[in-house]
Structures are given as C-alpha cells and as structure tokens.
Tab-separated table of C-alpha atoms in Angstrom:
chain	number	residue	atom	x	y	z
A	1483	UNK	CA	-11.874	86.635	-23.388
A	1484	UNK	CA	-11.803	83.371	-21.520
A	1485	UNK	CA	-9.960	80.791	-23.209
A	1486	UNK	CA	-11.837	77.449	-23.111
A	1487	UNK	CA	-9.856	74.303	-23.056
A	1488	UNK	CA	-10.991	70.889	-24.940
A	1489	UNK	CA	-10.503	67.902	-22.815
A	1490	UNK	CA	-9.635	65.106	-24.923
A	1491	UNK	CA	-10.925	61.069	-24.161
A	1492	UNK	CA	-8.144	59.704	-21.223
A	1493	UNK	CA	-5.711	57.007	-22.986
A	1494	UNK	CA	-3.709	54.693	-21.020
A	1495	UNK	CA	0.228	55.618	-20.676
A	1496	UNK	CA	2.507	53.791	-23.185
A	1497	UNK	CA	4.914	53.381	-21.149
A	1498	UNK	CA	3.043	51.980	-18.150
A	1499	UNK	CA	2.006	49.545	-20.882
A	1500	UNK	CA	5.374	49.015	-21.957
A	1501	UNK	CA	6.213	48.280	-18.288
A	1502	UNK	CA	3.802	46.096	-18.193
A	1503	UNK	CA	4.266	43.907	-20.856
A	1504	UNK	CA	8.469	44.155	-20.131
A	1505	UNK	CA	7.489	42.690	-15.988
A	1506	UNK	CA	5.331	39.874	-17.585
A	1507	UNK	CA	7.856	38.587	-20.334
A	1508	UNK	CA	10.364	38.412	-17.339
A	1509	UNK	CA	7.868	36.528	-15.447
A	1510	UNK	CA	7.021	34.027	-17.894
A	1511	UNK	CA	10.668	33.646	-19.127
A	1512	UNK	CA	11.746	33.048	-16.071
A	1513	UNK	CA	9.177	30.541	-14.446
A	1514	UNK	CA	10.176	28.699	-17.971
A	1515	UNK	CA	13.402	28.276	-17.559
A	1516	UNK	CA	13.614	27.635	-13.780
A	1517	UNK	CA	10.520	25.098	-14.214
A	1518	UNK	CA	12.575	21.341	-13.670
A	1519	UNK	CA	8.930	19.622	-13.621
A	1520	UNK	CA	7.815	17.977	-10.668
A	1521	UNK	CA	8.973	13.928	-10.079
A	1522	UNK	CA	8.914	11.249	-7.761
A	1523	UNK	CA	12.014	9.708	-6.654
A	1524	UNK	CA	12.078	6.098	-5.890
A	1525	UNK	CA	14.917	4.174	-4.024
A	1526	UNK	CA	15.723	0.689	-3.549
A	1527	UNK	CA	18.958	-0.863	-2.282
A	1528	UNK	CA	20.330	-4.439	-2.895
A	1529	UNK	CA	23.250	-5.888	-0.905
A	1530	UNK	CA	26.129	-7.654	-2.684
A	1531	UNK	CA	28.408	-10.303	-1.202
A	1532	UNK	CA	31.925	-10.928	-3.370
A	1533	UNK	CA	34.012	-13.934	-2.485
A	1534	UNK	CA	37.320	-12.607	-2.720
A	1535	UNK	CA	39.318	-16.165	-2.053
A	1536	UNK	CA	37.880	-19.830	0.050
A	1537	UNK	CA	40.807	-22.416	0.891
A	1538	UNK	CA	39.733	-25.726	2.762
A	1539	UNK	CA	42.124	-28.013	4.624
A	1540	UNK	CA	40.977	-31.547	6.370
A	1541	UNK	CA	41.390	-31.218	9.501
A	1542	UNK	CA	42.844	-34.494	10.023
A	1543	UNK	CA	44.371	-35.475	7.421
A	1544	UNK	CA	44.725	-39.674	7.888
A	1545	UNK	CA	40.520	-39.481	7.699
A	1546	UNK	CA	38.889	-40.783	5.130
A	1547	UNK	CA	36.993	-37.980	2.568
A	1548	UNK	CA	33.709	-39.713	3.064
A	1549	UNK	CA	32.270	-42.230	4.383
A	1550	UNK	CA	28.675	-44.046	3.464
A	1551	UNK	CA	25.479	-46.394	3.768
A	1552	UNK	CA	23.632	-47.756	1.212
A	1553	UNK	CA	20.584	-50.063	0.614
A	1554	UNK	CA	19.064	-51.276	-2.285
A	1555	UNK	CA	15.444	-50.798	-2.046
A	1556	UNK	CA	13.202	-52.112	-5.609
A	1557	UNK	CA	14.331	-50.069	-8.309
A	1558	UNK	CA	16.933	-47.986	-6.943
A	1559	UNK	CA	19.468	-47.420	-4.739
A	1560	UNK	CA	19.311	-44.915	-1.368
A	1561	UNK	CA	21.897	-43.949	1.123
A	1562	UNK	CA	23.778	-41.431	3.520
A	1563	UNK	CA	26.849	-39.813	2.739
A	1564	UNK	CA	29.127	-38.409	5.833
A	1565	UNK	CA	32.012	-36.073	4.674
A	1566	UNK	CA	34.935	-35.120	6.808
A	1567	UNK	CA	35.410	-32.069	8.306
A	1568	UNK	CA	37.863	-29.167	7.109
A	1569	UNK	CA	39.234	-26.006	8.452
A	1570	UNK	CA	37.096	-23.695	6.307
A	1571	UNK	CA	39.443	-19.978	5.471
A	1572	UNK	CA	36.972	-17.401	3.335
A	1573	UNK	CA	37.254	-13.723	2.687
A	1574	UNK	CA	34.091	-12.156	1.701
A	1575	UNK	CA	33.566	-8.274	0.529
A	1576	UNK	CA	30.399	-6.795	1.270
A	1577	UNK	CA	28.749	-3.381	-0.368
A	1578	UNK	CA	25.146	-2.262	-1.564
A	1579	UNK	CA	24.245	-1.099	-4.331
A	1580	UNK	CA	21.931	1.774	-4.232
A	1581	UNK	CA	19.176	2.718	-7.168
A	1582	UNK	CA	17.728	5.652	-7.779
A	1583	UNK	CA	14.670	6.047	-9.850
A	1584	UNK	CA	13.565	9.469	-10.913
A	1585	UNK	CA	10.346	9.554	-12.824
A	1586	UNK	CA	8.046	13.144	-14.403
A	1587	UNK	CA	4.312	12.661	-12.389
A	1588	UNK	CA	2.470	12.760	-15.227
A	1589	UNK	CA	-0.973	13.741	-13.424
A	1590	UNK	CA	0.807	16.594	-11.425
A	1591	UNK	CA	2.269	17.622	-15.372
A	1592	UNK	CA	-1.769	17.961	-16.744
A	1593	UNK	CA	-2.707	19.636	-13.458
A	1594	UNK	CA	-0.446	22.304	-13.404
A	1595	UNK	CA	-1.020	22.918	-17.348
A	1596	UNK	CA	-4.757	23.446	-17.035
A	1597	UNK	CA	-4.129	25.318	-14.527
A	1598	UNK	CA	-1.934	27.404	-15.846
A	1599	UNK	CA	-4.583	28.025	-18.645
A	1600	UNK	CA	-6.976	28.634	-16.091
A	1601	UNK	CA	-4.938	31.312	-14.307
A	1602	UNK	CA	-3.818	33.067	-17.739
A	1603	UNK	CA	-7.391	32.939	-18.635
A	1604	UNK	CA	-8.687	34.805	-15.348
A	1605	UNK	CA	-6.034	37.411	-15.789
A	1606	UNK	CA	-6.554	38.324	-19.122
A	1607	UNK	CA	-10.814	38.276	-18.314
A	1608	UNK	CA	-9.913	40.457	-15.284
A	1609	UNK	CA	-7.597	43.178	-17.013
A	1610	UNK	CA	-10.185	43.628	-19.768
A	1611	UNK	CA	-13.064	43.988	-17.263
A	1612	UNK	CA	-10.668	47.048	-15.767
A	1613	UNK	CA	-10.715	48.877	-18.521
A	1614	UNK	CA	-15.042	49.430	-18.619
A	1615	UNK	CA	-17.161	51.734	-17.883
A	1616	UNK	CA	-17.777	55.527	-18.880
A	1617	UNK	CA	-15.807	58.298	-17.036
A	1618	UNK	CA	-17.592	61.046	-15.157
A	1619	UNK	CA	-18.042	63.576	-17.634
A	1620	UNK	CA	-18.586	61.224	-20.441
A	1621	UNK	CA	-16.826	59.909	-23.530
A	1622	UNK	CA	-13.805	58.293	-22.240
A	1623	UNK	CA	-12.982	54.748	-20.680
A	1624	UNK	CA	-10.852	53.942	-17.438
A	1625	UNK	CA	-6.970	52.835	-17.804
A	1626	UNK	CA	-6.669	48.836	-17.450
A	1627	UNK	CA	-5.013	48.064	-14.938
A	1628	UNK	CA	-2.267	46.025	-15.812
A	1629	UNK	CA	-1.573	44.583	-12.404
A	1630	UNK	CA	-4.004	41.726	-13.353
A	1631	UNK	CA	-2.547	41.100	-16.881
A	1632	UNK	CA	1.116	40.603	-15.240
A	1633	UNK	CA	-0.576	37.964	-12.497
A	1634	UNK	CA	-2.562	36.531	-15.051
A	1635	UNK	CA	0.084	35.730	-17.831
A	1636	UNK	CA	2.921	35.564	-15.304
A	1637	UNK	CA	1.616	32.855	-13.102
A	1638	UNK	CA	-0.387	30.863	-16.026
A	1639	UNK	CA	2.834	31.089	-18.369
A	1640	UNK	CA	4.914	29.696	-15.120
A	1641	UNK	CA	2.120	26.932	-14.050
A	1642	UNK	CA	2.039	25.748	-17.508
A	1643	UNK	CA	5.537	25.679	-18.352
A	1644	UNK	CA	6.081	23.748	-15.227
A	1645	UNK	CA	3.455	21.194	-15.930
A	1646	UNK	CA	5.073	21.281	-20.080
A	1647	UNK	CA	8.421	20.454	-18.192
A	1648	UNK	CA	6.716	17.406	-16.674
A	1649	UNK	CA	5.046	16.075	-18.987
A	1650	UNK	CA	8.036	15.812	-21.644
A	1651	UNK	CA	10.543	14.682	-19.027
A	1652	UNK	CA	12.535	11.728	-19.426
A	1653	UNK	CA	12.370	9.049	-16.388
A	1654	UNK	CA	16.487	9.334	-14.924
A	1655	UNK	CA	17.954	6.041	-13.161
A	1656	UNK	CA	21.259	6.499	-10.749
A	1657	UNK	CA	23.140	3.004	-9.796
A	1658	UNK	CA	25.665	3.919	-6.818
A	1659	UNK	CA	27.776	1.089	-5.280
A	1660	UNK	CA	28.985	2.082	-1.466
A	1661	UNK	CA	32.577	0.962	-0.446
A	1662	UNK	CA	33.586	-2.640	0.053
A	1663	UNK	CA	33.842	-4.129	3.365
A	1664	UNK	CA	35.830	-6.994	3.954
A	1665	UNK	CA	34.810	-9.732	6.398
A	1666	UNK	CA	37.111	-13.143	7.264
A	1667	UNK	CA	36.076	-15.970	8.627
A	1668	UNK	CA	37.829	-19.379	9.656
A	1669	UNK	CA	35.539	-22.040	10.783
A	1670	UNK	CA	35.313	-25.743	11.114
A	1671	UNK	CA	33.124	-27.700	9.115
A	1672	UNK	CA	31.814	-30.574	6.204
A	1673	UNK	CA	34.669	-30.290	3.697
A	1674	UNK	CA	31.054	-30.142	0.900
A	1675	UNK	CA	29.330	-26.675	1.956
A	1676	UNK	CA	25.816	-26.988	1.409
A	1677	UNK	CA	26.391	-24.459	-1.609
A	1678	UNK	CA	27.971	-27.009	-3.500
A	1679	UNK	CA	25.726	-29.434	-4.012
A	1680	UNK	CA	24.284	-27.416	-6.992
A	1681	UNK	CA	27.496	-27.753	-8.407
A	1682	UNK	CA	28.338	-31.402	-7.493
A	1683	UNK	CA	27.799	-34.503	-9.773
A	1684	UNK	CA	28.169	-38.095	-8.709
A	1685	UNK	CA	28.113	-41.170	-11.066
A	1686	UNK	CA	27.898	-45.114	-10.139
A	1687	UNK	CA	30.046	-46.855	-12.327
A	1688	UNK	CA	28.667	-50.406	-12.843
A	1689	UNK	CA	30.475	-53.465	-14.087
A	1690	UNK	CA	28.519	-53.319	-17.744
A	1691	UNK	CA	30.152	-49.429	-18.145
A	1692	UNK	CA	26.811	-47.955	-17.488
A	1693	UNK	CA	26.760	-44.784	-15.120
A	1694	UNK	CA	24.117	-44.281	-12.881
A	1695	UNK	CA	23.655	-40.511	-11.503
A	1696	UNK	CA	23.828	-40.366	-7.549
A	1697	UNK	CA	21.522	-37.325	-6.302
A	1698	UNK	CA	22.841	-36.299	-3.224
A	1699	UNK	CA	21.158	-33.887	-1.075
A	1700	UNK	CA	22.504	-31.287	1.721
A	1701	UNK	CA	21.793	-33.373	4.279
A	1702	UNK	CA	24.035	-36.454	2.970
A	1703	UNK	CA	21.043	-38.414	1.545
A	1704	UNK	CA	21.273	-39.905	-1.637
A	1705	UNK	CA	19.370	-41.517	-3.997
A	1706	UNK	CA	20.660	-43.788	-7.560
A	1707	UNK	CA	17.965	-44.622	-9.310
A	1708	UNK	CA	18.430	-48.200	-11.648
A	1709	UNK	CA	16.893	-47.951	-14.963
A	1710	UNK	CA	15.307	-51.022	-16.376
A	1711	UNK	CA	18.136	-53.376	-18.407
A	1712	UNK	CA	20.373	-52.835	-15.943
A	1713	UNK	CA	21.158	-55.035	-12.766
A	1714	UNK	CA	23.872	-54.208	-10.607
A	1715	UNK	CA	25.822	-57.171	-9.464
A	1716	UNK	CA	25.751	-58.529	-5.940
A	1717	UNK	CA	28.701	-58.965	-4.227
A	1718	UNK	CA	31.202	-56.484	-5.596
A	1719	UNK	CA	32.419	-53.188	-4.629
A	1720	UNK	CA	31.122	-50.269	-7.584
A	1721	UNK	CA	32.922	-47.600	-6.854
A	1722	UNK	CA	30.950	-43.668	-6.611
A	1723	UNK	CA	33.452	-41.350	-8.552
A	1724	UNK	CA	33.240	-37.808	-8.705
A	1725	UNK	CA	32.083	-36.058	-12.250
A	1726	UNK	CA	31.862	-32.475	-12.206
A	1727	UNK	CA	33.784	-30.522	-8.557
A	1728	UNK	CA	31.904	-27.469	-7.435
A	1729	UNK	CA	34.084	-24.349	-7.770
A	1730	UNK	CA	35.250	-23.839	-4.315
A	1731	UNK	CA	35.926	-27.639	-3.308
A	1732	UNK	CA	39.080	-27.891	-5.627
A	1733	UNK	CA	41.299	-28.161	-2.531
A	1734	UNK	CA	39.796	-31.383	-0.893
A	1735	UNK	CA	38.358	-32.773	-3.795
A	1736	UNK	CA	38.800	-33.861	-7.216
A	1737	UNK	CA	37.541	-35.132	-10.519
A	1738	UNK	CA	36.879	-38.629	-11.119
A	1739	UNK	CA	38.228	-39.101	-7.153
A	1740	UNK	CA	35.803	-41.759	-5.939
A	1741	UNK	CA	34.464	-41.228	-2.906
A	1742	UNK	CA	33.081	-44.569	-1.694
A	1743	UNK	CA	31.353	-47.878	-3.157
A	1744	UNK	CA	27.972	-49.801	-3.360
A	1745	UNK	CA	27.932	-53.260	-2.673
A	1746	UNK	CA	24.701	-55.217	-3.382
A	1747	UNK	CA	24.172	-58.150	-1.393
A	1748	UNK	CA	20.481	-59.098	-1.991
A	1749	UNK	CA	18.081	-56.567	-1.206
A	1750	UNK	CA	20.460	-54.810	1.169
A	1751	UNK	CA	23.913	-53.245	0.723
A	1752	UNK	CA	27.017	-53.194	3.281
A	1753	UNK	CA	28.403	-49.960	4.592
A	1754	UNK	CA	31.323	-48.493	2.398
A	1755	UNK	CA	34.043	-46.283	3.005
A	1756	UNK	CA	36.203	-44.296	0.412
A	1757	UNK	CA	39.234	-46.093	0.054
C-alpha cells in the first residue's frame, strides 16, 4: 500500500530565531556603550602678560624729579607736571591660556532619539508584515524574516542610545596654559609710566593743614580743586607731596617725597621746581 505522509503547518527555526535575537542584543549593546553623544566644542584663547621684575634709574642723576607750572584759575588750581627721564629695565613673561568648552547639542540629542524610535518602529512593522500571507497549499504562514527585526532594533536601539547619551551629558571645560616666554626690555623714558597714574596720589598741603587732592593725568596735566572755606595764601611756596607710590615706582620715588610747590600770587602762580 502507498504510505501517505501528513505535511504539518511550516514553523520558523528556533535557532534562526535565536540567532536573531543573539545579532540584535550585540547590536544594541554595543551602539550603547560606544554612543559618547554628539557635542560642540568651543575654543577661546586669552593672552597673559606676567611682570617678572621693573627697576628704574634717573638717567641723570643731579636732575630734578619733576618739574611744574601752575595757575590759579577761580576755584581751583591747574597745571603741568614734567618728570625726568629714567633708564627703564623690565622682564615680562608671556603665555596664553587656552579654554576649551565642550557642551551635549541638545537638538541633535532629541533628533537622534525620535529617530531611533522611528527606525525601531519600521523594523519591527516590517518583520511582522514578513511573516503574512497563506502558503501554497494552504494552512501555513511564511517564516519572518528576521533580517528586518535585527536592522530595525539594532539601528533604533543605537540612534536612541546615542541621542540618550546626549541629552544627559554634562557640559566639560579644559583650561590649558602654554609655556612662558620671556621678553626684556631696557628703554628710556618718564620715570611715572603712564600705568601708574591709577596708582598715584598727590596732596597740596596748605598752611591751615588742609590737603587738597592734585589729579594728575598721563599727559602731566593737573588739576587741585579749592573747596569753599579754604583760601590758599599768596606768596608762599605749598609744597605737592606724594601720598600713596604706585607699585613699580618705588625706585625713583617715595612717600610723602614732595615733588614741587604752588605759589599763588594773585590770580596767577609762578613756575615751581621740586627742590
């Protein structure tokens, strides 16, 4: 007799399934853990200048520190202030400081998670739609294929852990300083730099004990104002005396040195020299 054989419905292999799921776990795990995020890097630079040591020596030494002109003009005093000149030694270190600035793109971090989701989401739509349809002879449905579930998951799972990375990283700032280098210089010039005058306070003394402020100005001009209640004597010599020495003219000059005096003689003063 002829034997007859039942076919039985086709069902997908277990251990192409296996396989399946085992290639997109790898996928997945490792787009995870290789996903740094994505960032922008910013840099900016800023040079700095050190003064490593400044030593100023008149250059003649029988010349006066200063010498000035002064008129009296209302309510105040104004006049022009000359300072001798002094062999200027400075040693300077240069270097720049570099910045770095590394920040997660937050808009690239929500792209690449919905599209992630996206990707997953076609994968997993196009695996299932494998797997329908009737076989030839009836009573049976095709094999998924797989292929699409491993694309799917693998590239969603890797776009969205990317965009996960970036959204939860933590903005990173680098400060690098370059090497030093050193630059001298020797130079002739006003024994009062022009950075000093921040530094630099002059007083009036008059005869009554009141001290009048002298603003003085990089280009030698000066200016004492006179408050009302006081008159300044005509006739005699009030000396200009030094209050407060900026940092790097403690060689030529010193506190409460005076530098010159005011004479009043009317409405006009005569020209003074430091003694």
């Amino acid at each position: 007799m002829p034997t007859f054989v039942r076919e039985s419905p086709t069902t997908p292999d277990r251990r192409s399934c296996r396989a399946s799921l085992s290639a997109t776990t790898l996928l997945s795990a490792a787009a995870l853990l290789f996903a740094s995020g994505c960032y922008r890097t910013q840099i900016s630079s800023k040079p700095i200048q050190d003064l490593v040591y400044e030593r100023r020596t008149p250059t003649d030494p029988e010349q006066e520190f200063s010498s000035s002109r002064w008129q009296k003009e209302g309510g105040r005093v104004t006049g022009k202030i000359e300072w001798a000149s002094c062999r200027v030694e400075r040693k300077t270190s240069r270097s720049l400081e570099i910045t770095t600035r590394r920040e997660p793109d937050r808009l690239a971090g929500y792209l690449f998670v919905g599209g992630g989701v996206l990707a997953a989401a076609v994968g997993i739509a196009a695996w299932g739609a494998s797997g329908s349809g009737a076989c030839a002879s009836g009573g049976c449905s095709r094999e998924h294929n797989s292929a699409w579930l491993v694309l799917g998951l693998g590239s969603g799972l890797g776009s969205a852990g990317v965009g996960a990375a970036t959204l939860l990283g933590k903005t990173k700032t680098k400060v690098e300083v370059t090497d030093r280098k050193e630059e001298e210089i020797d130079e002739v010039g006003p024994c009062i730099q022009a950075g000093d005058f921040a530094d630099l306070s002059l007083a009036l003394r008059a005869e009554n004990g009141a001290e009048l402020a002298v603003r003085v100005s990089e280009d030698g001009s000066a200016v004492i104002d006179i408050p009302p209640g006081v008159d300044l004597p005509h006739g005699v010599d009030l000396p200009i005396w030094v209050q407060r020495v900026p940092r790097h003219a403690g060689d030529v000059l010193k506190r409460m040195q005076v530098i010159g005096t005011v004479r009043v003689e009317g409405d006009a003063t005569d020209s003074n020299e430091a003694p």
